[in-house]
Amino acid sequence: LVTGVQTCALPICTGGLASFGALGKDFAATGAQLDDLSQITGIGAQSLSALGYAAKLNGNDLDSVTTAITKMQGKLQQPSTEADKALASLGISAAKWRKENPLEQFLQLADAISKIRNPSARAAAAIDVFGKSGAQLLPLLNQGSAGIRRSEEHTSELQSPDHLVCRLLLEK
């Protein structure tokens, strides 16, 4: 850890120990936020962190993703003609989809939406499933589950202590 901090943060940061005090607060706030969002969405904190990273790479943020997932759950989780029709239009079996965990549901929808060739139809499908925020998520959804999972793998690498310290100190 010390080597990573020395090579990354110390030459850049002039705040010294004050930066490390703020760093601890950032870790606690981030952990608390992820825990809260995990309880709201039913998606684990590590997966939410990865979704937040993928969203940030695509011009969004974790709040946008969790808002969209919450809307998705409200619109599609309960069987209804409208919800079943929306899922069927994407080639997804409503009965099977509802048995999946929320992350897998999101990834299945991302796959289905990413395969729509017509940009207007793709935007309409995203809005139909995720509400108005669906259009903003298109850069993320267009990656499909494979692209989102690559971001998740990259996030795991970045969550080593060295990387976390560097990232938080550099964001200051």
Coordinates of N, CA, C and O in Angstrom, one line a residue:
L1 N 0.8 -1.2 0.0 CA 0.0 0.0 0.0 C 0.9 1.3 0.0 O 0.6 2.1 -0.8
V2 N 1.9 1.3 0.8 CA 2.7 2.5 0.9 C 3.4 2.8 -0.4 O 3.4 3.9 -0.9
T3 N 3.9 1.7 -1.1 CA 4.5 1.9 -2.3 C 3.6 2.5 -3.3 O 3.9 3.5 -4.0
G4 N 2.3 2.0 -3.4 CA 1.3 2.6 -4.3 C 1.0 4.0 -4.0 O 0.8 4.8 -4.9
V5 N 0.9 4.3 -2.7 CA 0.6 5.7 -2.3 C 1.7 6.6 -2.7 O 1.5 7.7 -3.2
Q6 N 2.9 6.2 -2.4 CA 4.1 7.0 -2.8 C 4.2 7.3 -4.2 O 4.4 8.4 -4.7
T7 N 4.0 6.2 -5.1 CA 4.2 6.4 -6.5 C 3.0 7.2 -7.1 O 3.2 7.8 -8.1
C8 N 1.8 7.1 -6.5 CA 0.7 7.8 -7.1 C 0.3 9.1 -6.5 O 0.2 10.1 -7.1
A9 N 0.1 9.0 -5.2 CA -0.6 10.2 -4.5 C 0.4 11.2 -4.0 O 0.1 12.4 -4.1
L10 N 1.4 10.8 -3.3 CA 2.2 11.7 -2.6 C 2.9 12.8 -3.4 O 3.0 13.9 -3.0
P11 N 3.4 12.5 -4.6 CA 4.0 13.5 -5.4 C 3.0 14.5 -5.9 O 3.3 15.7 -6.2
I12 N 1.7 14.1 -6.0 CA 0.7 15.0 -6.6 C 0.0 15.8 -5.5 O -0.4 16.9 -5.7
C13 N -0.3 15.1 -4.4 CA -1.1 15.8 -3.3 C -0.2 16.6 -2.4 O 0.8 16.1 -1.9
T14 N -0.6 17.7 -2.0 CA 0.1 18.6 -1.1 C -0.5 18.6 0.2 O 0.0 19.2 1.2
G15 N -1.7 18.0 0.4 CA -2.4 18.0 1.6 C -1.9 17.1 2.7 O -2.3 17.2 3.8
G16 N -1.0 16.1 2.3 CA -0.4 15.2 3.3 C -1.4 14.5 4.1 O -2.3 13.9 3.6
L17 N -1.3 14.5 5.4 CA -2.1 13.8 6.3 C -3.6 14.2 6.3 O -4.5 13.4 6.4
A18 N -3.9 15.5 6.0 CA -5.2 15.9 5.8 C -5.9 15.2 4.7 O -7.1 14.9 4.9
S19 N -5.2 14.9 3.7 CA -5.8 14.1 2.6 C -6.2 12.7 3.0 O -7.2 12.2 2.6
F20 N -5.4 12.1 3.8 CA -5.7 10.8 4.3 C -6.9 10.8 5.2 O -7.7 9.9 5.3
G21 N -7.1 11.9 6.0 CA -8.3 12.0 6.9 C -9.5 12.1 6.0 O -10.5 11.4 6.3
A22 N -9.5 12.9 5.0 CA -10.6 13.0 4.0 C -10.8 11.7 3.3 O -12.0 11.3 3.0
L23 N -9.8 11.0 3.0 CA -9.9 9.7 2.3 C -10.7 8.8 3.1 O -11.6 8.1 2.5
G24 N -10.5 8.7 4.4 CA -11.3 7.8 5.2 C -12.7 8.1 5.2 O -13.6 7.2 5.1
K25 N -13.0 9.4 5.2 CA -14.4 9.8 5.1 C -15.0 9.4 3.8 O -16.2 9.0 3.7
D26 N -14.3 9.6 2.7 CA -14.7 9.2 1.4 C -15.1 7.7 1.3 O -16.1 7.3 0.7
F27 N -14.2 6.9 1.8 CA -14.4 5.5 1.8 C -15.7 5.1 2.6 O -16.5 4.4 2.1
A28 N -15.9 5.7 3.8 CA -17.1 5.5 4.6 C -18.3 5.9 3.8 O -19.4 5.2 3.8
A29 N -18.3 7.1 3.2 CA -19.5 7.6 2.5 C -19.8 6.8 1.3 O -20.9 6.4 1.0
T30 N -18.8 6.3 0.6 CA -19.0 5.5 -0.6 C -19.6 4.2 -0.2 O -20.5 3.7 -0.8
G31 N -19.0 3.6 0.9 CA -19.5 2.3 1.4 C -21.0 2.4 1.8 O -21.8 1.5 1.5
A32 N -21.3 3.5 2.5 CA -22.7 3.7 3.0 C -23.6 3.9 1.9 O -24.7 3.3 1.8
Q33 N -23.2 4.7 0.9 CA -24.0 4.9 -0.3 C -24.3 3.6 -1.0 O -25.4 3.3 -1.4
L34 N -23.3 2.8 -1.3 CA -23.4 1.5 -2.0 C -24.3 0.6 -1.2 O -25.2 -0.1 -1.8
D35 N -24.2 0.6 0.1 CA -25.1 -0.3 1.0 C -26.5 0.2 0.8 O -27.4 -0.7 0.7
D36 N -26.8 1.5 0.9 CA -28.1 2.0 0.8 C -28.7 1.6 -0.6 O -29.8 1.1 -0.7
L37 N -27.9 1.8 -1.7 CA -28.4 1.5 -3.0 C -28.6 0.0 -3.2 O -29.5 -0.4 -4.0
S38 N -27.8 -0.8 -2.6 CA -27.9 -2.2 -2.7 C -29.2 -2.7 -2.1 O -29.9 -3.5 -2.6
Q39 N -29.6 -2.1 -0.9 CA -30.9 -2.4 -0.3 C -32.0 -2.0 -1.1 O -33.1 -2.6 -1.2
I40 N -31.9 -0.8 -1.8 CA -33.0 -0.3 -2.7 C -33.2 -1.2 -3.9 O -34.3 -1.5 -4.3
T41 N -32.1 -1.6 -4.6 CA -32.2 -2.3 -5.9 C -32.1 -3.8 -5.8 O -32.6 -4.5 -6.7
G42 N -31.6 -4.3 -4.7 CA -31.4 -5.8 -4.6 C -30.1 -6.3 -5.3 O -30.0 -7.4 -5.5
I43 N -29.3 -5.3 -5.7 CA -28.0 -5.7 -6.4 C -26.9 -5.5 -5.4 O -26.9 -4.5 -4.7
G44 N -26.0 -6.4 -5.3 CA -24.9 -6.3 -4.4 C -24.0 -5.1 -4.6 O -23.9 -4.5 -5.7
A45 N -23.4 -4.7 -3.5 CA -22.6 -3.4 -3.5 C -21.4 -3.5 -4.5 O -21.2 -2.5 -5.2
Q46 N -20.8 -4.6 -4.6 CA -19.7 -4.7 -5.6 C -20.2 -4.6 -7.0 O -19.6 -3.9 -7.8
S47 N -21.3 -5.2 -7.3 CA -21.9 -5.1 -8.7 C -22.3 -3.7 -8.9 O -22.2 -3.2 -10.0
L48 N -22.9 -3.0 -7.9 CA -23.3 -1.6 -8.1 C -22.1 -0.8 -8.3 O -22.2 0.2 -9.2
S49 N -21.0 -1.0 -7.6 CA -19.8 -0.3 -7.9 C -19.3 -0.4 -9.3 O -19.0 0.6 -9.9
A50 N -19.4 -1.6 -9.8 CA -19.0 -1.9 -11.2 C -20.0 -1.2 -12.2 O -19.5 -0.6 -13.2
L51 N -21.3 -1.2 -11.9 CA -22.2 -0.5 -12.8 C -22.0 1.0 -12.7 O -22.1 1.6 -13.8
G52 N -21.6 1.5 -11.6 CA -21.3 2.9 -11.4 C -20.1 3.3 -12.2 O -20.1 4.3 -12.9
Y53 N -19.1 2.4 -12.2 CA -17.9 2.7 -13.0 C -18.2 2.6 -14.5 O -17.8 3.5 -15.2
A54 N -18.9 1.6 -14.9 CA -19.3 1.5 -16.3 C -20.1 2.7 -16.8 O -19.9 3.2 -17.8
A55 N -21.0 3.1 -15.9 CA -21.9 4.3 -16.2 C -21.0 5.5 -16.3 O -21.2 6.3 -17.3
K56 N -20.1 5.7 -15.4 CA -19.2 6.9 -15.5 C -18.4 6.9 -16.8 O -18.2 8.0 -17.3
L57 N -17.9 5.8 -17.2 CA -17.2 5.7 -18.5 C -18.0 6.1 -19.7 O -17.5 6.4 -20.7
N58 N -19.3 6.0 -19.5 CA -20.3 6.3 -20.6 C -21.1 7.6 -20.3 O -22.2 7.7 -20.9
G59 N -20.6 8.5 -19.5 CA -21.2 9.8 -19.3 C -22.4 9.8 -18.4 O -23.2 10.7 -18.4
N60 N -22.5 8.8 -17.5 CA -23.6 8.7 -16.5 C -23.0 8.6 -15.2 O -21.8 8.7 -14.9
D61 N -23.9 8.3 -14.2 CA -23.4 8.0 -12.9 C -24.2 6.9 -12.2 O -25.2 6.5 -12.8
L62 N -23.8 6.5 -11.1 CA -24.5 5.4 -10.4 C -25.9 5.8 -10.0 O -26.8 4.9 -10.1
D63 N -26.2 7.0 -9.7 CA -27.6 7.4 -9.3 C -28.5 7.2 -10.5 O -29.6 6.8 -10.4
S64 N -28.0 7.5 -11.7 CA -28.8 7.4 -12.9 C -29.2 5.9 -13.2 O -30.3 5.5 -13.5
V65 N -28.2 5.0 -12.9 CA -28.4 3.6 -13.1 C -29.3 3.1 -12.1 O -30.3 2.3 -12.5
T66 N -29.2 3.4 -10.9 CA -30.1 2.9 -9.8 C -31.5 3.4 -10.0 O -32.4 2.7 -9.7
T67 N -31.6 4.7 -10.4 CA -33.0 5.2 -10.7 C -33.6 4.4 -11.8 O -34.8 4.0 -11.7
A68 N -32.9 4.1 -12.9 CA -33.4 3.4 -14.0 C -33.8 1.9 -13.6 O -34.8 1.4 -13.9
I69 N -32.9 1.3 -12.7 CA -33.2 -0.1 -12.3 C -34.5 -0.1 -11.4 O -35.3 -1.0 -11.5
T70 N -34.6 0.9 -10.6 CA -35.8 1.0 -9.7 C -37.0 1.1 -10.6 O -38.1 0.5 -10.3
K71 N -37.0 2.0 -11.6 CA -38.1 2.1 -12.5 C -38.4 0.9 -13.3 O -39.6 0.5 -13.4
M72 N -37.3 0.2 -13.7 CA -37.5 -1.1 -14.4 C -38.2 -2.1 -13.5 O -39.2 -2.8 -13.9
Q73 N -37.8 -2.2 -12.2 CA -38.4 -3.1 -11.3 C -39.9 -2.7 -11.1 O -40.8 -3.6 -11.0
G74 N -40.2 -1.5 -10.9 CA -41.6 -1.0 -10.7 C -42.5 -1.3 -11.9 O -43.6 -1.7 -11.8
K75 N -41.9 -1.1 -13.2 CA -42.7 -1.3 -14.4 C -42.9 -2.8 -14.8 O -43.9 -3.2 -15.3
L76 N -41.8 -3.6 -14.6 CA -41.8 -4.9 -15.2 C -41.9 -6.1 -14.2 O -42.2 -7.2 -14.7
Q77 N -41.6 -5.9 -13.0 CA -41.6 -7.0 -12.0 C -42.9 -7.7 -11.8 O -43.0 -8.9 -11.8
Q78 N -44.0 -7.0 -11.7 CA -45.3 -7.5 -11.5 C -45.9 -7.9 -12.8 O -45.9 -7.1 -13.8
P79 N -46.4 -9.1 -12.9 CA -47.0 -9.5 -14.2 C -48.2 -8.6 -14.6 O -49.0 -8.3 -13.8
S80 N -48.1 -8.2 -15.8 CA -49.2 -7.4 -16.4 C -49.1 -7.5 -17.9 O -48.1 -7.8 -18.4
T81 N -50.2 -7.2 -18.6 CA -50.2 -7.3 -20.0 C -49.2 -6.3 -20.6 O -48.4 -6.7 -21.5
E82 N -49.1 -5.1 -20.1 CA -48.2 -4.1 -20.6 C -46.7 -4.5 -20.3 O -45.9 -4.4 -21.3
A83 N -46.4 -5.0 -19.1 CA -45.1 -5.4 -18.8 C -44.7 -6.6 -19.7 O -43.6 -6.7 -20.2
D84 N -45.5 -7.6 -19.8 CA -45.2 -8.8 -20.5 C -45.0 -8.4 -22.0 O -44.2 -9.0 -22.7
K85 N -45.8 -7.5 -22.5 CA -45.7 -7.1 -23.9 C -44.4 -6.4 -24.1 O -43.7 -6.6 -25.1
A86 N -44.0 -5.5 -23.2 CA -42.7 -4.8 -23.3 C -41.5 -5.8 -23.3 O -40.6 -5.7 -24.1
L87 N -41.6 -6.8 -22.5 CA -40.5 -7.8 -22.4 C -40.5 -8.7 -23.7 O -39.5 -8.9 -24.3
A88 N -41.7 -9.1 -24.1 CA -41.8 -9.9 -25.3 C -41.3 -9.2 -26.6 O -40.7 -9.8 -27.4
S89 N -41.5 -7.8 -26.6 CA -41.1 -7.1 -27.8 C -39.5 -7.1 -27.8 O -39.0 -6.8 -28.9
L90 N -38.9 -7.4 -26.7 CA -37.4 -7.4 -26.7 C -36.9 -8.9 -26.8 O -35.7 -9.1 -26.7
G91 N -37.9 -9.8 -27.0 CA -37.5 -11.2 -27.1 C -37.2 -11.9 -25.8 O -36.4 -12.9 -25.8
I92 N -37.7 -11.4 -24.7 CA -37.5 -11.9 -23.4 C -38.7 -12.5 -22.8 O -39.8 -11.9 -22.9
S93 N -38.6 -13.7 -22.3 CA -39.7 -14.4 -21.6 C -39.9 -13.7 -20.3 O -39.0 -13.7 -19.4
A94 N -41.1 -13.2 -20.1 CA -41.4 -12.5 -18.8 C -41.3 -13.4 -17.6 O -40.8 -13.1 -16.6
A95 N -41.8 -14.7 -17.8 CA -41.8 -15.6 -16.6 C -40.3 -15.9 -16.2 O -40.0 -15.9 -15.0
K96 N -39.5 -16.2 -17.2 CA -38.1 -16.5 -16.9 C -37.4 -15.2 -16.4 O -36.6 -15.3 -15.4
W97 N -37.6 -14.1 -17.0 CA -37.0 -12.8 -16.6 C -37.3 -12.5 -15.1 O -36.4 -12.1 -14.4
R98 N -38.5 -12.7 -14.7 CA -38.9 -12.4 -13.3 C -38.2 -13.3 -12.3 O -38.1 -12.9 -11.1
K99 N -37.7 -14.4 -12.7 CA -37.0 -15.3 -11.8 C -35.6 -15.0 -11.5 O -34.9 -15.5 -10.6
E100 N -35.0 -14.1 -12.4 CA -33.6 -13.7 -12.3 C -33.5 -12.6 -11.2 O -34.4 -11.9 -10.8
N101 N -32.2 -12.5 -10.7 CA -31.9 -11.4 -9.8 C -31.9 -10.1 -10.6 O -31.8 -10.1 -11.8
P102 N -32.0 -9.0 -9.9 CA -32.1 -7.7 -10.5 C -30.9 -7.4 -11.5 O -31.1 -6.8 -12.5
L103 N -29.7 -7.8 -11.1 CA -28.5 -7.5 -12.0 C -28.7 -8.3 -13.3 O -28.5 -7.7 -14.4
E104 N -29.1 -9.5 -13.2 CA -29.2 -10.3 -14.4 C -30.4 -9.8 -15.3 O -30.3 -9.8 -16.5
Q105 N -31.4 -9.3 -14.6 CA -32.5 -8.7 -15.3 C -32.0 -7.5 -16.1 O -32.3 -7.3 -17.3
F106 N -31.3 -6.6 -15.5 CA -30.7 -5.4 -16.1 C -29.8 -5.8 -17.3 O -29.9 -5.3 -18.4
L107 N -29.0 -6.8 -17.1 CA -28.0 -7.3 -18.1 C -28.8 -7.9 -19.3 O -28.4 -7.7 -20.5
Q108 N -29.9 -8.6 -19.1 CA -30.7 -9.2 -20.2 C -31.3 -8.1 -21.0 O -31.3 -8.1 -22.2
L109 N -31.8 -7.1 -20.3 CA -32.4 -5.9 -21.0 C -31.3 -5.2 -21.8 O -31.6 -4.7 -22.9
A110 N -30.2 -5.0 -21.2 CA -29.1 -4.3 -21.9 C -28.7 -5.1 -23.2 O -28.6 -4.5 -24.3
D111 N -28.7 -6.4 -23.1 CA -28.4 -7.3 -24.3 C -29.5 -7.0 -25.4 O -29.2 -6.8 -26.5
A112 N -30.7 -7.1 -24.9 CA -31.8 -7.0 -25.9 C -31.9 -5.6 -26.5 O -32.0 -5.5 -27.8
I113 N -31.7 -4.6 -25.8 CA -31.7 -3.2 -26.3 C -30.5 -3.0 -27.2 O -30.6 -2.3 -28.2
S114 N -29.4 -3.5 -26.8 CA -28.1 -3.3 -27.6 C -28.3 -3.9 -29.0 O -27.6 -3.5 -30.0
K115 N -29.1 -4.9 -29.2 CA -29.3 -5.6 -30.5 C -30.2 -4.9 -31.4 O -30.4 -5.2 -32.6
I116 N -30.9 -3.9 -30.9 CA -31.9 -3.1 -31.8 C -31.1 -2.2 -32.7 O -30.3 -1.3 -32.2
R117 N -31.2 -2.4 -34.0 CA -30.4 -1.6 -34.9 C -30.8 -0.2 -35.1 O -30.0 0.7 -35.2
N118 N -32.1 0.0 -35.2 CA -32.6 1.4 -35.4 C -32.5 2.2 -34.1 O -33.0 1.9 -33.1
P119 N -31.7 3.3 -34.2 CA -31.5 4.2 -33.0 C -32.7 4.7 -32.4 O -32.8 4.7 -31.1
S120 N -33.7 5.1 -33.2 CA -35.0 5.6 -32.6 C -35.7 4.5 -31.8 O -36.3 4.7 -30.8
A121 N -35.8 3.3 -32.4 CA -36.4 2.2 -31.8 C -35.7 1.7 -30.5 O -36.3 1.4 -29.5
R122 N -34.3 1.8 -30.6 CA -33.5 1.5 -29.4 C -33.8 2.5 -28.3 O -34.0 2.1 -27.1
A123 N -33.9 3.7 -28.6 CA -34.2 4.8 -27.6 C -35.6 4.5 -27.0 O -35.8 4.6 -25.8
A124 N -36.6 4.2 -27.9 CA -37.9 4.0 -27.4 C -38.0 2.8 -26.5 O -38.7 2.8 -25.5
A125 N -37.3 1.7 -26.8 CA -37.3 0.6 -26.0 C -36.7 0.9 -24.6 O -37.2 0.4 -23.6
A126 N -35.6 1.6 -24.6 CA -34.9 2.0 -23.3 C -35.9 2.8 -22.5 O -36.0 2.6 -21.3
I127 N -36.5 3.7 -23.1 CA -37.5 4.6 -22.3 C -38.7 3.8 -21.9 O -39.1 3.9 -20.7
D128 N -39.1 2.9 -22.7 CA -40.3 2.0 -22.3 C -39.9 1.2 -21.1 O -40.8 1.0 -20.2
V129 N -38.7 0.7 -21.0 CA -38.3 -0.2 -19.9 C -37.8 0.5 -18.7 O -38.2 0.2 -17.6
F130 N -37.1 1.6 -18.9 CA -36.4 2.3 -17.8 C -37.0 3.7 -17.5 O -36.4 4.4 -16.6
G131 N -38.0 4.1 -18.2 CA -38.5 5.5 -18.0 C -37.6 6.4 -18.8 O -36.8 6.1 -19.6
K132 N -37.8 7.7 -18.5 CA -37.1 8.8 -19.2 C -35.6 8.6 -19.1 O -34.9 9.0 -20.0
S133 N -35.1 8.1 -18.0 CA -33.7 8.0 -17.8 C -33.1 6.9 -18.7 O -31.9 6.8 -18.9
G134 N -33.9 6.1 -19.3 CA -33.5 5.0 -20.2 C -32.7 5.6 -21.4 O -31.7 5.0 -21.8
A135 N -33.1 6.7 -22.0 CA -32.4 7.3 -23.1 C -31.0 7.7 -22.7 O -30.0 7.6 -23.4
Q136 N -30.9 8.2 -21.5 CA -29.5 8.7 -21.0 C -28.6 7.5 -20.8 O -27.4 7.6 -20.8
L137 N -29.2 6.3 -20.5 CA -28.4 5.1 -20.3 C -27.9 4.4 -21.6 O -27.2 3.4 -21.5
L138 N -28.4 4.9 -22.7 CA -28.1 4.2 -24.0 C -26.6 3.9 -24.2 O -26.2 2.8 -24.6
P139 N -25.7 4.9 -23.9 CA -24.3 4.5 -24.1 C -23.9 3.3 -23.3 O -23.1 2.5 -23.7
L140 N -24.4 3.1 -22.1 CA -24.1 2.0 -21.3 C -24.8 0.7 -21.8 O -24.2 -0.3 -22.0
L141 N -26.1 0.9 -22.1 CA -26.9 -0.3 -22.6 C -26.4 -0.8 -23.9 O -26.4 -2.0 -24.2
N142 N -25.9 0.1 -24.7 CA -25.4 -0.3 -26.1 C -24.2 -1.3 -26.0 O -23.9 -2.0 -26.9
Q143 N -23.5 -1.3 -24.8 CA -22.4 -2.3 -24.6 C -22.9 -3.7 -24.4 O -22.2 -4.6 -24.6
G144 N -24.2 -3.8 -24.1 CA -24.7 -5.2 -23.8 C -24.1 -5.7 -22.5 O -23.2 -5.0 -21.9
S145 N -24.4 -6.9 -22.1 CA -23.9 -7.5 -20.9 C -22.4 -7.7 -20.9 O -21.7 -7.6 -19.9
A146 N -21.9 -8.1 -22.1 CA -20.5 -8.4 -22.2 C -19.6 -7.1 -21.9 O -18.7 -7.2 -21.1
G147 N -20.0 -6.0 -22.4 CA -19.3 -4.8 -22.1 C -19.4 -4.3 -20.7 O -18.4 -3.9 -20.0
I148 N -20.6 -4.5 -20.1 CA -20.8 -4.1 -18.7 C -20.0 -5.1 -17.8 O -19.4 -4.6 -16.8
R149 N -20.0 -6.4 -18.1 CA -19.2 -7.3 -17.3 C -17.7 -7.0 -17.4 O -17.0 -7.2 -16.5
R150 N -17.2 -6.6 -18.6 CA -15.8 -6.2 -18.7 C -15.5 -5.0 -17.7 O -14.4 -5.0 -17.1
S151 N -16.4 -4.1 -17.6 CA -16.3 -3.0 -16.7 C -16.2 -3.5 -15.3 O -15.5 -3.0 -14.4
E152 N -17.0 -4.5 -15.0 CA -17.1 -5.1 -13.6 C -15.7 -5.8 -13.3 O -15.2 -5.6 -12.2
E153 N -15.1 -6.5 -14.3 CA -13.8 -7.1 -14.1 C -12.8 -6.0 -13.8 O -11.9 -6.1 -13.0
H154 N -12.8 -5.0 -14.6 CA -11.9 -3.9 -14.5 C -12.0 -3.2 -13.1 O -11.1 -2.8 -12.5
T155 N -13.3 -3.1 -12.7 CA -13.5 -2.5 -11.3 C -12.9 -3.3 -10.2 O -12.4 -2.7 -9.3
S156 N -13.0 -4.6 -10.4 CA -12.4 -5.5 -9.4 C -10.9 -5.2 -9.3 O -10.3 -5.2 -8.2
E157 N -10.2 -5.0 -10.4 CA -8.8 -4.7 -10.4 C -8.5 -3.4 -9.7 O -7.6 -3.2 -9.0
L158 N -9.4 -2.4 -10.0 CA -9.2 -1.1 -9.4 C -9.6 -1.0 -8.0 O -9.3 0.0 -7.3
Q159 N -10.2 -2.0 -7.4 CA -10.5 -1.9 -6.0 C -9.5 -2.4 -5.1 O -9.7 -2.6 -3.9
S160 N -8.3 -2.7 -5.6 CA -7.2 -3.0 -4.7 C -6.9 -1.7 -3.9 O -7.2 -0.6 -4.3
P161 N -6.3 -1.9 -2.7 CA -6.0 -0.7 -1.8 C -5.2 0.4 -2.5 O -5.5 1.5 -2.4
D162 N -4.2 0.0 -3.3 CA -3.4 1.0 -4.0 C -4.2 1.8 -4.9 O -4.1 3.0 -5.0
H163 N -5.0 1.1 -5.7 CA -5.8 1.8 -6.7 C -6.9 2.7 -6.1 O -7.1 3.8 -6.5
L164 N -7.5 2.3 -5.0 CA -8.5 3.1 -4.3 C -7.9 4.4 -3.7 O -8.5 5.4 -3.9
V165 N -6.8 4.2 -3.1 CA -6.1 5.4 -2.5 C -5.8 6.4 -3.6 O -6.0 7.6 -3.5
C166 N -5.2 5.9 -4.6 CA -4.8 6.8 -5.8 C -6.0 7.5 -6.4 O -5.9 8.7 -6.6
R167 N -7.0 6.7 -6.6 CA -8.2 7.3 -7.3 C -8.8 8.4 -6.4 O -9.1 9.5 -6.9
L168 N -9.0 8.1 -5.2 CA -9.7 9.1 -4.3 C -8.8 10.3 -4.1 O -9.3 11.4 -4.1
L169 N -7.5 10.1 -4.0 CA -6.7 11.3 -3.8 C -6.6 12.1 -5.0 O -6.5 13.3 -5.0
L170 N -6.5 11.5 -6.2 CA -6.4 12.2 -7.4 C -7.7 13.0 -7.8 O -7.7 13.9 -8.5
E171 N -8.9 12.5 -7.3 CA -10.2 13.1 -7.5 C -10.3 14.4 -6.7 O -11.2 15.2 -6.9
K172 N -9.5 14.6 -5.7 CA -9.6 15.8 -4.8 C -9.2 17.0 -5.5 O -8.4 17.1 -6.3

